[in-house]
Amino acid sequence: MGLISFSKRTFKHGVHPPENKQGTAGSAIRQFAFAPEIILPVVQHLGAPSEIVVREKQEVVRGQLLAKASGYVSVPLHSPVSGVVHKIGNVPILSGKMVPGLHIRPFPASGQEAIEGEPIDVESATAEEILQGIQDAGIVGLGGAAFPTHVKLKVPDGKECKTLMLNGIECEPFLTTDHRVMLEQESDIMLGIRYLMKATGAPKAIIGIEANKKDAAIHLSKHIPKDLPVTIQVVPVKYPQGSEKMLITSVLGIEVPSGGLPIDVGVVVINIATAAEIGRLLPYGRGIQERVITITGPGVIDKGNYLMPVGTPLRFALEKVGIKGSIREVYMGGPMMGMAVSNLDISITKGTSGVVVFTEKDVKQNQKIFPCINCGACVDACPIFLNPSKLGILAKAEAYDEMEAQHHLMDCFECGSCSYVCPSNIPLVQQFRLSKGIVRKRKASQKVA
Amino acid sequence: MILTALIALGSLTILLAIMLVIANKKLYVYEDPRIDKVEDMLPHANCGACGFPGCRPFAEGLVQGTVLPGKCTVSSDEARQQIASYLGVSLGSEEKMVARLACAGGKNVARNRAHYDGLDTCTAAALVSGGGKGCFWGCLGKGDCEVVCDFDAITMDENSLPVVNPDKCTACGDCVEVCPKDLFSLQPISRRLWVACKSLDAGDEVLEDCEVGCTACGKCAMDGGPLISMINNLPRINYSLNHATEVPIQRCPTGAIVWLEDNGSKRKGVESKKVLRKSDKEMGWS
């Protein structure tokens, strides 16, 4: 068996949105300028907010700890620049909330040298030390969900990780972040895989890559060290293959049970950019300071993949790359699963994988919503075999309990395939997101009562 | 033929009737007849404002004496008095509560940052990065509260801001629960001094988004003395002190702290800026 294999196997259902990756797939990662003011919310991950440990007007150096983790499901925050903490107050985040945050003004003449912490050696460190190191580096899933990586890597007692899966799928249209990382940071990725295999105890690792990134797959296969049991599997292009459950089905042919996690079938899935970040930071004991972001879309002049300091305000980023035409919609993340931005004063966080800008003429406006015609297109699209049509009707009738009890609402991971194919323009995925929120709220209040 | 059928069914009928009579006697559970009477006197709204699941369990509680009739905020005074005298208990003095909205940013004074296009409810809009309103704390104006109110006490005014009719409001708390921005709270009706803003921002940042927001200037706190303290850029009124004074509202530059009239309308201070604009405030990026 070679290091690289091309398979025709993929998961059932799914959709094929236009990829639109050609605009940035060929452009190398470029360093982005430091904004005159960096805005860092303490909520950049799922879980408990970090606790701020610096004061206003304090000078900080690049890589210094700004906020410490406030629990197990929480990560610390490091300064992406050398500068002065100008203000501590409320800052807006993508979800439309105001959370505590820091405004940091970089020193214009600083060399921006990052300080180093205690290195973690891949050979001598134990699994616990590596997990602790990953938490201390503030690493979260860089694919978009921003879930703390050390929590994901922790294999529960009684379970065994048989395969470590590296997610290089990037099925989201427009984004080319992971693609460029795979082409340019191959040694970081391989080192990261060493750390990850040690932390999870997995005997082998598989890198899953979609067929539209063959160049990256071939490039990586040339750099796999002889002693590292890593193989690469190229799978056909389909959305939402980047979801970890779909990826496992495509690559291994097994299905994660409803309500379960990948570890239930002996797999841990980690985004490839996260692996690269682990390989880059842990040998020096550094914290995460910057990440690769694709800025693209019909409204952007200088499209590309940028290495951007965490906390760069979105407005500064867009001014720097240049905007043509009148902006209609700005998305953080991709157009399928990302979120429309209502405020340009939010900043790029650890979980932002891309920014997509659409102008007036790219967006169909004031689309009329027609009734469901029972065509079944959404049923054929849903990758986890739900019935979005039925769920949509129930959501309209506010029958949330029935949706959850009989139609597996909570399994929906909001990929948006159903809304994408719906000929009646029904905002199905928005209804499900809303319904899931209500179901979660009801469950929480039941627990209290 | 017909005779056989008649006999068969007739005897079956009589047999079952006898069984029912016996069951009624043997398995009878005594229920206080006053519960039915009291339930009839209650409004049958089943709103849950009393803390019971509905009117029937509340009536049972009343008859057992665990609660007093005053707990039902929906009944009229006469109805409560009637129940109290029927059961021979005291009325129980519960002050009438009403829902109050802590926002005054209608679309003529508060600007939108982005245009929201999707499901037409506040809860759905709030999920899409906050809903596009300039002020993060402000009312989205899509009227979830108007829909959820069982008593028609909430109506949306011409500026897409809910107005609570204090006569109809029964303090059932549905609007408090449904508002994604947590702008409603239940307050005793005697509280007239009211801060109609929830913005934690201060100064120009507030004015940029809303002309009637609290800028945290602190004038009301200076005038009100111990009655008002500034906490997190918002005045907090200490209602345990004598708050029947209109002094603190007079110098408020934006009219964020108001005096509530009997009919639920707001009176601003004399130095507050008047809002004359009737049309929508223009959208802006800034």
XYZ file of C-alpha atoms in Angstrom:
735
model
C 0.000 0.000 0.000
C 1.343 3.374 -0.978
C 1.303 6.424 1.166
C -1.364 8.001 -0.970
C -4.552 6.380 -2.212
C -7.344 7.696 -4.402
C -10.721 6.369 -3.412
C -14.114 6.699 -5.059
C -15.912 6.037 -1.793
C -17.785 8.903 -0.228
C -20.766 9.459 2.046
C -24.323 9.303 0.685
C -26.382 12.402 -0.146
C -24.786 15.852 0.060
C -24.628 18.640 -2.504
C -22.210 20.157 -5.019
C -22.153 23.929 -4.624
C -19.866 25.890 -7.007
C -16.389 25.734 -5.521
C -15.097 29.192 -6.439
C -11.685 28.353 -5.030
C -9.678 29.285 -8.124
C -9.407 32.917 -7.005
C -7.136 32.148 -4.057
C -5.995 28.517 -4.350
C -2.837 29.559 -6.186
C -1.812 32.488 -4.032
C 0.777 31.863 -1.357
C 0.228 32.788 2.282
C 1.191 36.408 2.902
C 1.854 38.145 6.213
C -0.838 40.704 6.989
C -0.090 44.121 8.455
C -0.685 44.870 12.125
C -3.808 46.936 12.667
C -3.422 50.215 14.600
C -5.646 48.716 17.274
C -6.086 45.003 17.941
C -9.394 44.004 19.519
C -9.364 40.745 21.445
C -12.577 39.334 22.909
C -12.009 36.807 25.706
C -14.575 34.501 24.117
C -12.819 33.083 21.070
C -13.639 29.473 21.775
C -16.535 27.321 22.888
C -16.633 27.009 26.649
C -15.961 29.237 29.616
C -14.569 32.742 28.863
C -10.905 33.331 29.680
C -9.994 35.464 32.690
C -8.072 38.653 31.932
C -4.772 38.869 33.838
C -3.440 42.241 32.581
C -4.438 45.794 33.487
C -5.254 48.833 31.420
C -2.206 50.801 30.222
C 0.051 47.803 30.811
C 2.698 47.111 28.201
C 2.635 43.618 26.790
C 4.996 41.758 24.494
C 4.032 39.477 21.687
C 3.168 36.046 23.008
C 2.532 37.236 26.577
C -0.397 35.703 28.429
C -3.341 38.133 28.456
C -6.073 35.924 29.852
C -5.858 32.556 31.525
C -8.130 29.573 31.071
C -10.968 29.571 33.585
C -11.636 25.863 33.635
C -11.088 22.635 31.780
C -13.193 23.582 28.743
C -11.433 26.894 28.279
C -8.167 28.123 26.782
C -5.828 31.023 27.553
C -5.336 34.019 25.292
C -1.936 35.366 24.258
C -1.043 38.764 22.938
C -0.668 38.743 19.140
C 1.392 41.962 19.232
C 3.848 43.888 21.352
C 2.027 46.971 22.478
C 0.053 48.580 25.230
C -3.331 47.549 26.579
C -5.259 50.679 25.713
C -8.619 49.731 27.137
C -10.452 46.822 28.736
C -14.162 46.871 28.080
C -16.980 45.327 26.162
C -16.256 44.295 22.597
C -18.673 42.862 20.042
C -18.300 39.300 18.759
C -19.722 37.476 15.770
C -22.744 36.070 17.578
C -23.984 39.609 18.196
C -23.205 39.695 21.880
C -20.969 42.039 23.815
C -18.280 40.274 25.812
C -15.318 41.501 27.865
C -12.291 42.158 25.736
C -9.020 44.014 25.335
C -7.989 46.806 22.986
C -4.255 46.630 22.317
C -2.296 49.290 20.422
C 0.856 47.828 18.865
C 4.145 49.709 19.185
C 4.817 50.923 15.647
C 8.605 50.567 15.901
C 8.626 47.205 17.651
C 10.347 44.267 16.042
C 7.391 42.147 17.139
C 9.596 39.362 18.422
C 7.535 36.689 20.119
C 8.607 35.383 23.489
C 8.969 31.681 24.056
C 7.756 29.591 26.937
C 8.615 26.163 28.169
C 9.167 23.843 25.208
C 7.465 20.496 25.044
C 9.616 17.876 23.420
C 7.737 15.377 21.334
C 10.031 12.495 22.265
C 10.188 12.877 26.041
C 6.811 14.418 26.914
C 3.952 12.282 28.179
C 0.440 12.389 26.715
C -0.788 14.495 29.661
C 2.037 16.983 29.225
C 1.220 17.349 25.552
C -2.481 17.899 26.289
C -1.562 20.477 28.923
C 0.786 22.113 26.442
C -1.945 22.293 23.836
C -4.262 23.967 26.333
C -1.549 26.368 27.465
C -0.900 27.342 23.849
C -4.542 28.383 23.563
C -5.184 26.069 20.641
C -8.756 25.581 19.453
C -10.149 23.888 16.352
C -9.153 26.225 13.542
C -11.751 24.827 11.147
C -14.449 27.142 12.443
C -16.134 25.711 15.523
C -13.259 26.797 17.808
C -13.722 23.934 20.246
C -10.736 23.591 22.612
C -8.463 20.976 21.039
C -7.171 19.430 24.282
C -10.741 18.494 25.279
C -11.283 16.851 21.919
C -8.018 14.930 22.143
C -8.697 13.547 25.601
C -9.699 9.942 25.040
C -12.316 8.985 27.669
C -11.624 6.041 29.960
C -12.633 2.721 28.481
C -12.334 3.959 24.930
C -9.463 3.620 22.554
C -8.350 5.791 19.691
C -7.516 3.492 16.784
C -7.169 6.125 14.096
C -6.157 9.754 14.128
C -7.879 11.515 11.241
C -6.501 14.763 9.863
C -9.158 16.833 8.192
C -7.824 18.489 5.044
C -11.154 18.360 3.239
C -12.127 22.043 3.233
C -15.423 21.417 1.442
C -16.688 24.932 2.112
C -16.798 26.957 -1.141
C -14.381 29.893 -1.546
C -12.037 28.935 1.308
C -8.470 27.809 0.579
C -6.924 28.173 4.033
C -6.233 24.490 4.666
C -5.147 24.004 1.064
C -2.354 26.568 1.395
C -1.385 25.320 4.850
C -0.945 21.814 3.429
C 1.174 23.134 0.569
C 3.399 25.415 2.633
C 3.577 24.092 6.210
C 4.243 20.397 5.574
C 6.945 20.033 8.242
C 4.763 21.697 10.898
C 1.946 19.328 9.998
C 4.149 16.237 10.312
C 5.520 17.378 13.666
C 1.977 18.199 14.792
C 0.864 14.694 13.846
C 3.624 13.265 16.049
C 2.338 15.254 19.009
C -1.266 14.307 18.267
C -0.542 10.598 17.903
C 1.300 10.599 21.174
C -1.494 12.497 22.933
C -4.237 10.183 21.704
C -2.238 6.968 21.571
C -3.412 6.340 18.024
C -1.270 3.756 16.161
C -1.872 5.322 12.750
C -3.008 8.545 11.139
C -4.921 9.216 7.935
C -5.041 12.570 6.179
C -8.303 13.014 4.291
C -8.119 15.390 1.323
C -10.690 16.202 -1.368
C -9.883 15.465 -4.998
C -9.765 19.167 -5.923
C -6.574 19.511 -3.845
C -4.542 16.712 -5.439
C -1.461 18.955 -5.553
C -1.548 19.287 -1.770
C -2.016 15.541 -1.316
C 0.956 14.726 -3.544
C 3.075 17.409 -1.885
C 2.312 16.069 1.592
C 2.914 12.448 0.578
C 6.477 13.375 -0.433
C 7.182 14.747 3.026
C 5.889 11.957 5.234
C 8.844 10.751 7.363
C 9.689 7.055 7.026
C 9.011 6.257 10.690
C 5.590 7.944 10.811
C 2.599 5.655 10.040
C 0.671 8.273 8.065
C -1.305 7.653 4.906
C -3.205 10.079 2.712
C -6.591 9.328 1.257
C -8.052 11.447 -1.524
C -11.851 11.368 -1.655
C -14.297 12.752 -4.243
C -15.452 16.359 -3.919
C -18.739 16.792 -2.136
C -20.248 19.099 0.480
C -20.353 18.689 3.573
C -17.484 16.198 3.588
C -15.502 18.379 6.000
C -17.887 17.538 8.813
C -16.067 14.985 10.929
C -18.854 12.414 10.838
C -19.074 12.584 7.047
C -15.305 12.379 6.752
C -15.188 9.178 8.813
C -17.893 7.651 6.615
C -16.023 8.647 3.450
C -12.581 7.487 4.504
C -13.247 4.492 6.754
C -16.738 3.489 5.620
C -18.108 3.429 9.172
C -20.868 5.538 10.619
C -20.804 7.463 13.893
C -23.975 6.614 15.862
C -26.658 9.235 16.349
C -25.820 11.462 19.284
C -22.350 9.919 19.519
C -18.859 11.265 19.024
C -16.136 10.027 16.637
C -14.338 8.444 19.598
C -17.274 6.016 19.894
C -15.964 4.382 16.714
C -12.331 4.809 17.740
C -11.489 7.911 15.726
C -10.333 11.404 16.660
C -10.659 14.011 13.923
C -8.457 17.117 13.985
C -8.324 19.898 11.436
C -5.069 19.938 9.462
C -4.384 23.617 10.208
C -4.764 22.863 13.919
C -2.182 20.098 13.566
C 0.178 22.522 11.817
C -0.320 25.058 14.614
C 0.485 22.421 17.260
C 3.633 21.455 15.365
C 4.705 25.095 15.120
C 3.944 26.239 18.678
C 4.624 23.355 21.047
C 8.369 22.925 20.376
C 8.811 26.541 21.542
C 6.079 26.687 24.178
C 4.439 29.582 22.381
C 0.799 30.624 22.386
C -1.319 31.058 19.292
C -0.851 34.565 17.870
C -1.886 34.434 14.256
C -3.697 32.200 11.834
C -4.172 31.795 8.090
C -7.332 33.347 6.704
C -8.728 33.399 3.179
C -10.149 36.777 2.252
C -12.081 36.343 -0.955
C -15.375 36.856 -2.732
C -16.504 38.943 -5.703
C -16.252 42.150 -3.675
C -12.560 41.853 -2.756
C -9.785 43.414 -4.887
C -6.677 41.778 -3.419
C -7.955 38.263 -2.755
C -5.603 35.929 -1.018
C -4.543 33.833 1.921
C -3.165 35.916 4.739
C -1.315 35.113 7.927
C -3.245 37.455 10.147
C -2.743 38.397 13.806
C -5.668 37.221 15.910
C -7.773 40.225 16.867
C -7.344 42.196 13.649
C -10.569 44.196 13.234
C -12.610 43.075 10.257
C -12.954 46.668 9.051
C -9.177 47.125 8.951
C -8.745 43.828 7.107
C -11.303 44.776 4.472
C -9.858 48.279 4.042
C -6.419 46.792 3.560
C -7.415 44.270 0.894
C -9.702 46.769 -0.830
C -13.378 46.519 -1.667
C -14.953 47.113 -5.056
C -18.633 47.734 -5.626
C -21.100 48.205 -2.808
C -20.969 45.463 -0.203
C -24.139 43.555 0.348
C -23.110 40.639 2.534
C -19.981 39.752 4.470
C -19.551 36.241 5.801
C -17.171 34.972 8.426
C -16.392 31.371 7.641
C -17.631 30.125 4.307
C -20.921 30.956 2.608
C -22.517 27.617 3.541
C -21.853 27.304 7.280
C -20.380 30.699 8.061
C -22.336 33.513 9.604
C -23.383 36.796 8.036
C -21.743 39.700 9.827
C -23.907 42.530 11.117
C -21.091 44.679 12.368
C -17.683 45.411 10.831
C -16.231 46.285 14.240
C -15.873 42.658 15.214
C -12.448 41.134 14.896
C -10.830 38.070 13.384
C -10.729 35.374 16.056
C -9.028 32.001 16.357
C -12.044 30.313 14.789
C -12.297 32.505 11.693
C -11.217 30.476 8.685
C -12.170 32.981 6.049
C -13.973 36.168 5.117
C -16.179 36.192 2.023
C -17.554 39.460 0.627
C -20.481 39.663 -1.797
C -21.635 42.820 -3.562
C -25.144 43.968 -4.499
C -25.154 42.183 -7.822
C -24.030 38.793 -6.457
C -26.867 38.377 -4.024
C -30.431 37.563 -4.997
C -32.446 40.026 -3.019
C -35.903 39.818 -1.480
C -36.434 36.226 -2.439
C -40.007 35.176 -1.907
C -40.535 32.129 0.280
C -42.977 29.700 -1.297
C -44.780 26.845 0.452
C -43.148 23.417 0.554
C -44.080 21.435 -2.559
C -42.946 18.084 -1.115
C -40.385 17.619 -3.882
C -38.006 15.820 -1.536
C -34.877 17.605 -2.741
C -33.870 18.351 0.860
C -34.380 14.717 1.860
C -32.008 13.712 -0.936
C -29.475 16.320 0.161
C -29.360 15.725 3.918
C -26.089 13.908 4.685
C -27.382 12.446 7.947
C -30.676 11.209 6.508
C -33.042 13.507 8.343
C -36.289 14.690 6.778
C -35.829 18.472 6.545
C -39.148 18.942 4.795
C -41.086 17.408 7.662
C -38.907 19.184 10.207
C -39.543 22.500 8.460
C -43.299 22.020 8.638
C -43.054 21.106 12.319
C -40.822 24.110 13.026
C -43.427 26.382 11.491
C -46.037 24.783 13.753
C -43.646 25.264 16.708
C -43.816 21.528 17.499
C -40.276 21.549 18.862
C -40.666 18.584 21.201
C -41.917 16.392 18.388
C -39.020 17.499 16.182
C -36.576 16.404 18.818
C -38.274 13.214 19.981
C -39.330 11.735 16.654
C -37.254 13.400 13.950
C -33.757 13.592 15.482
C -33.521 17.367 15.303
C -30.489 17.465 17.587
C -28.433 15.404 15.114
C -28.606 18.232 12.570
C -25.245 19.969 12.335
C -26.556 22.883 10.280
C -24.599 22.223 7.090
C -27.224 24.070 5.055
C -27.542 21.514 2.245
C -31.337 21.490 2.623
C -31.676 25.270 2.321
C -29.255 25.208 -0.605
C -31.368 22.831 -2.688
C -34.837 24.031 -1.657
C -36.648 25.343 -4.763
C -39.136 27.210 -2.561
C -36.395 29.215 -0.793
C -37.516 27.987 2.615
C -34.877 28.988 5.204
C -34.811 25.470 6.607
C -31.466 25.583 8.337
C -32.317 28.841 10.080
C -35.498 27.270 11.389
C -33.536 24.287 12.688
C -30.932 26.472 14.348
C -33.745 28.333 16.071
C -35.539 25.127 17.055
C -32.356 23.594 18.429
C -31.813 26.668 20.575
C -35.349 26.434 21.947
C -35.055 22.695 22.637
C -31.748 23.262 24.452
C -33.286 26.060 26.514
C -36.262 23.877 27.462
C -34.000 21.029 28.510
C -31.895 23.345 30.635
C -34.968 24.744 32.385
C -36.270 21.216 32.979
C -33.015 20.308 34.664
C -33.281 23.286 36.995
C -36.906 22.544 37.869
C -84.668 -11.583 14.951
C -85.162 -8.012 16.122
C -86.381 -9.317 19.443
C -83.182 -11.297 20.005
C -81.074 -8.279 19.265
C -83.157 -6.090 21.567
C -82.943 -8.591 24.380
C -79.215 -9.096 23.935
C -78.320 -5.428 23.761
C -80.879 -4.472 26.388
C -79.531 -6.913 28.926
C -75.980 -5.829 28.125
C -76.998 -2.196 28.680
C -78.567 -2.973 32.030
C -75.560 -5.039 33.100
C -73.096 -2.307 32.242
C -75.270 0.326 33.859
C -75.295 -1.682 37.085
C -71.518 -2.025 36.919
C -71.137 1.708 36.467
C -73.438 2.408 39.400
C -71.438 0.087 41.620
C -68.150 1.560 40.404
C -69.425 5.052 41.100
C -70.273 4.126 44.652
C -67.248 2.006 45.446
C -64.531 4.010 43.739
C -65.856 7.475 44.580
C -63.149 9.989 45.498
C -64.351 12.863 47.566
C -63.468 16.218 46.089
C -64.203 19.439 47.825
C -67.119 20.979 45.891
C -65.685 24.403 46.654
C -62.844 23.737 44.200
C -65.279 23.768 41.292
C -66.968 26.895 42.614
C -63.659 28.715 43.065
C -62.424 27.608 39.697
C -65.529 29.103 38.118
C -64.717 32.418 39.744
C -61.175 32.417 38.358
C -60.540 33.859 34.885
C -59.759 30.514 33.151
C -56.733 32.056 31.491
C -54.377 29.268 32.615
C -51.549 31.786 32.273
C -49.440 30.477 35.134
C -48.660 33.899 36.597
C -49.634 32.617 40.065
C -46.923 29.978 39.920
C -49.373 27.102 39.523
C -49.693 25.128 36.266
C -53.192 26.480 35.647
C -56.404 27.762 37.195
C -57.579 24.390 38.545
C -54.446 23.646 40.615
C -54.576 27.249 41.841
C -58.196 26.719 42.924
C -57.137 23.578 44.798
C -54.397 25.598 46.482
C -56.899 28.273 47.449
C -59.287 25.783 49.014
C -56.465 24.091 50.906
C -55.360 27.483 52.100
C -51.800 27.353 50.764
C -52.249 30.564 48.764
C -54.394 33.645 48.982
C -56.664 34.966 46.219
C -54.497 38.044 45.720
C -51.925 35.868 43.985
C -54.086 35.774 40.863
C -53.084 38.959 39.083
C -55.429 38.379 36.181
C -58.711 38.551 38.142
C -60.433 41.830 38.738
C -60.545 43.223 42.272
C -64.207 42.242 42.638
C -63.541 38.670 41.553
C -60.698 38.335 44.047
C -62.874 39.813 46.797
C -65.647 37.387 45.875
C -63.310 34.390 46.193
C -61.927 35.690 49.469
C -65.359 36.130 51.002
C -66.571 32.793 49.650
C -63.652 30.961 51.274
C -63.608 33.205 54.314
C -59.939 34.100 53.929
C -58.162 37.389 53.703
C -57.543 38.798 50.254
C -53.792 38.754 50.481
C -52.168 41.957 49.334
C -50.171 41.373 46.189
C -49.247 44.515 44.401
C -50.140 44.451 40.737
C -47.111 43.813 38.584
C -46.713 44.885 34.984
C -44.155 44.151 32.302
C -41.817 47.075 31.620
C -39.589 47.434 28.575
C -36.030 48.640 29.167
C -35.554 50.138 25.706
C -36.843 53.237 23.937
C -34.938 52.805 20.698
C -37.654 52.702 18.069
C -36.655 52.814 14.444
C -37.014 56.599 14.326
C -34.221 57.067 16.868
C -32.049 53.953 16.727
C -30.153 53.052 13.609
C -29.626 49.704 12.001
C -26.113 48.596 11.187
C -27.100 45.894 8.747
C -30.232 44.852 6.958
C -31.641 41.566 8.242
C -33.366 39.362 5.700
C -34.770 36.084 6.966
C -37.363 34.598 9.280
C -39.437 37.436 10.648
C -39.092 36.884 14.378
C -36.818 38.495 16.961
C -35.473 35.141 18.145
C -34.412 34.159 14.628
C -32.909 37.582 13.918
C -30.962 37.552 17.181
C -29.280 34.325 16.098
C -27.839 35.925 12.956
C -25.050 37.874 14.602
C -27.388 39.816 16.822
C -29.938 40.932 14.254
C -28.347 43.976 12.661
C -29.470 46.655 15.076
C -26.800 49.217 15.896
C -27.298 48.852 19.630
C -26.434 45.373 20.847
C -28.884 45.522 23.704
C -31.794 47.161 21.911
C -35.224 45.977 20.837
C -35.251 44.266 17.432
C -38.847 45.296 16.877
C -40.157 42.192 15.166
C -42.866 41.721 17.737
C -42.324 38.279 19.274
C -43.726 39.730 22.494
C -46.868 40.955 20.765
C -47.474 37.469 19.375
C -46.781 35.653 22.637
C -49.013 37.867 24.805
C -52.261 36.029 25.533
C -53.982 39.124 26.837
C -53.430 41.538 23.929
C -51.608 43.791 26.332
C -48.666 44.409 23.991
C -48.979 46.294 20.738
C -46.211 47.428 18.430
C -46.248 51.185 17.881
C -45.430 53.037 14.649
C -41.713 52.853 15.459
C -41.716 49.056 15.949
C -41.427 49.290 19.693
C -43.738 47.285 21.966
C -46.110 49.261 24.176
C -47.542 47.545 27.244
C -51.070 48.409 28.283
C -50.873 48.258 32.094
C -54.612 47.639 32.441
C -54.481 44.509 30.330
C -51.072 43.237 31.488
C -51.389 40.395 33.980
C -47.680 39.903 34.648
C -47.775 36.339 33.358
C -44.157 36.671 32.267
C -44.443 35.272 28.731
C -42.875 38.356 27.179
C -40.016 38.238 29.688
C -39.263 34.731 28.552
C -39.586 35.252 24.805
C -37.486 38.411 24.386
C -34.050 37.374 23.067
C -32.531 40.590 24.399
C -34.059 40.219 27.896
C -35.595 43.680 27.774
C -38.794 42.951 29.687
C -39.031 42.624 33.430
C -41.977 42.460 35.808
C -42.185 45.488 38.052
C -44.690 46.602 40.708
C -47.008 49.138 39.121
C -46.177 51.785 41.716
C -42.624 52.087 40.398
C -42.808 55.147 38.209
C -39.161 56.042 37.928
C -37.783 53.888 35.133
C -34.595 53.539 33.100
C -35.642 52.771 29.535
C -32.243 51.620 28.311
C -30.006 48.601 28.723
C -26.898 49.741 26.856
C -23.692 49.114 28.755
C -21.830 51.499 26.449
C -21.121 55.062 27.440
C -20.983 58.493 25.816
C -20.777 58.946 22.075
C -20.744 55.218 21.431
C -24.349 55.156 22.609
C -25.425 58.268 20.725
C -23.977 56.894 17.508
C -26.459 54.052 17.592
C -29.415 55.541 19.436
C -30.580 59.063 20.218
C -32.445 58.125 23.375
C -29.948 55.741 24.968
C -28.338 56.244 28.356
C -24.921 57.826 27.865
C -23.916 57.151 31.466
C -23.438 60.896 32.134
C -24.506 60.343 35.732
C -26.649 63.471 36.114
C -29.582 61.460 37.443
C -27.328 59.867 40.046
C -26.124 63.319 41.159
C -29.677 64.648 41.441
C -31.142 61.510 42.946
C -28.592 61.140 45.713
C -28.637 57.692 47.302
C -31.705 56.782 45.233
C -29.664 56.198 42.092
C -26.240 54.675 41.648
C -24.364 54.182 38.390
C -23.484 50.516 37.831
C -21.970 49.276 34.561
C -22.770 52.537 32.786
C -26.429 52.344 33.711
C -28.327 54.040 36.529
C -29.729 51.602 39.021
C -32.670 52.797 41.080
C -32.895 51.691 44.687
C -36.639 51.167 44.927
C -36.494 50.467 48.631
C -36.009 54.208 49.181
C -38.703 56.747 48.521
C -38.731 56.837 44.749
C -41.820 58.951 44.200
C -39.755 61.839 42.943
C -39.434 63.222 39.459
C -36.241 65.118 40.206
C -33.773 62.620 38.669
C -35.407 62.638 35.233
C -35.285 66.399 34.728
C -31.680 66.835 33.597
C -31.330 63.617 31.552
C -30.006 64.823 28.177
C -31.439 61.954 26.147
C -34.527 61.086 28.133
C -33.370 57.588 28.975
C -34.671 57.847 32.528
C -38.386 58.535 32.489
C -41.483 58.902 34.620
C -44.188 56.384 33.747
C -47.747 57.685 33.659
C -50.856 55.743 34.628
C -51.604 54.738 31.049
C -48.111 53.391 30.493
C -46.834 56.376 28.500
C -43.473 57.906 29.361
C -42.762 61.453 30.432
C -39.262 62.755 29.881
C -37.440 65.444 31.790
C -37.628 69.106 30.865
C -34.049 69.254 29.626
C -34.302 66.138 27.487
C -33.785 66.481 23.796
C -37.062 66.226 21.890
C -37.327 63.656 19.130
C -39.267 65.055 16.212
C -38.337 62.641 13.480
C -41.219 60.493 12.296
C -39.394 58.592 9.544
C -36.886 55.794 10.068
C -33.388 56.715 11.116
C -31.024 56.138 8.209
C -28.835 53.073 8.174
C -25.172 53.602 8.733
C -21.869 51.832 8.848
C -19.649 54.122 10.846
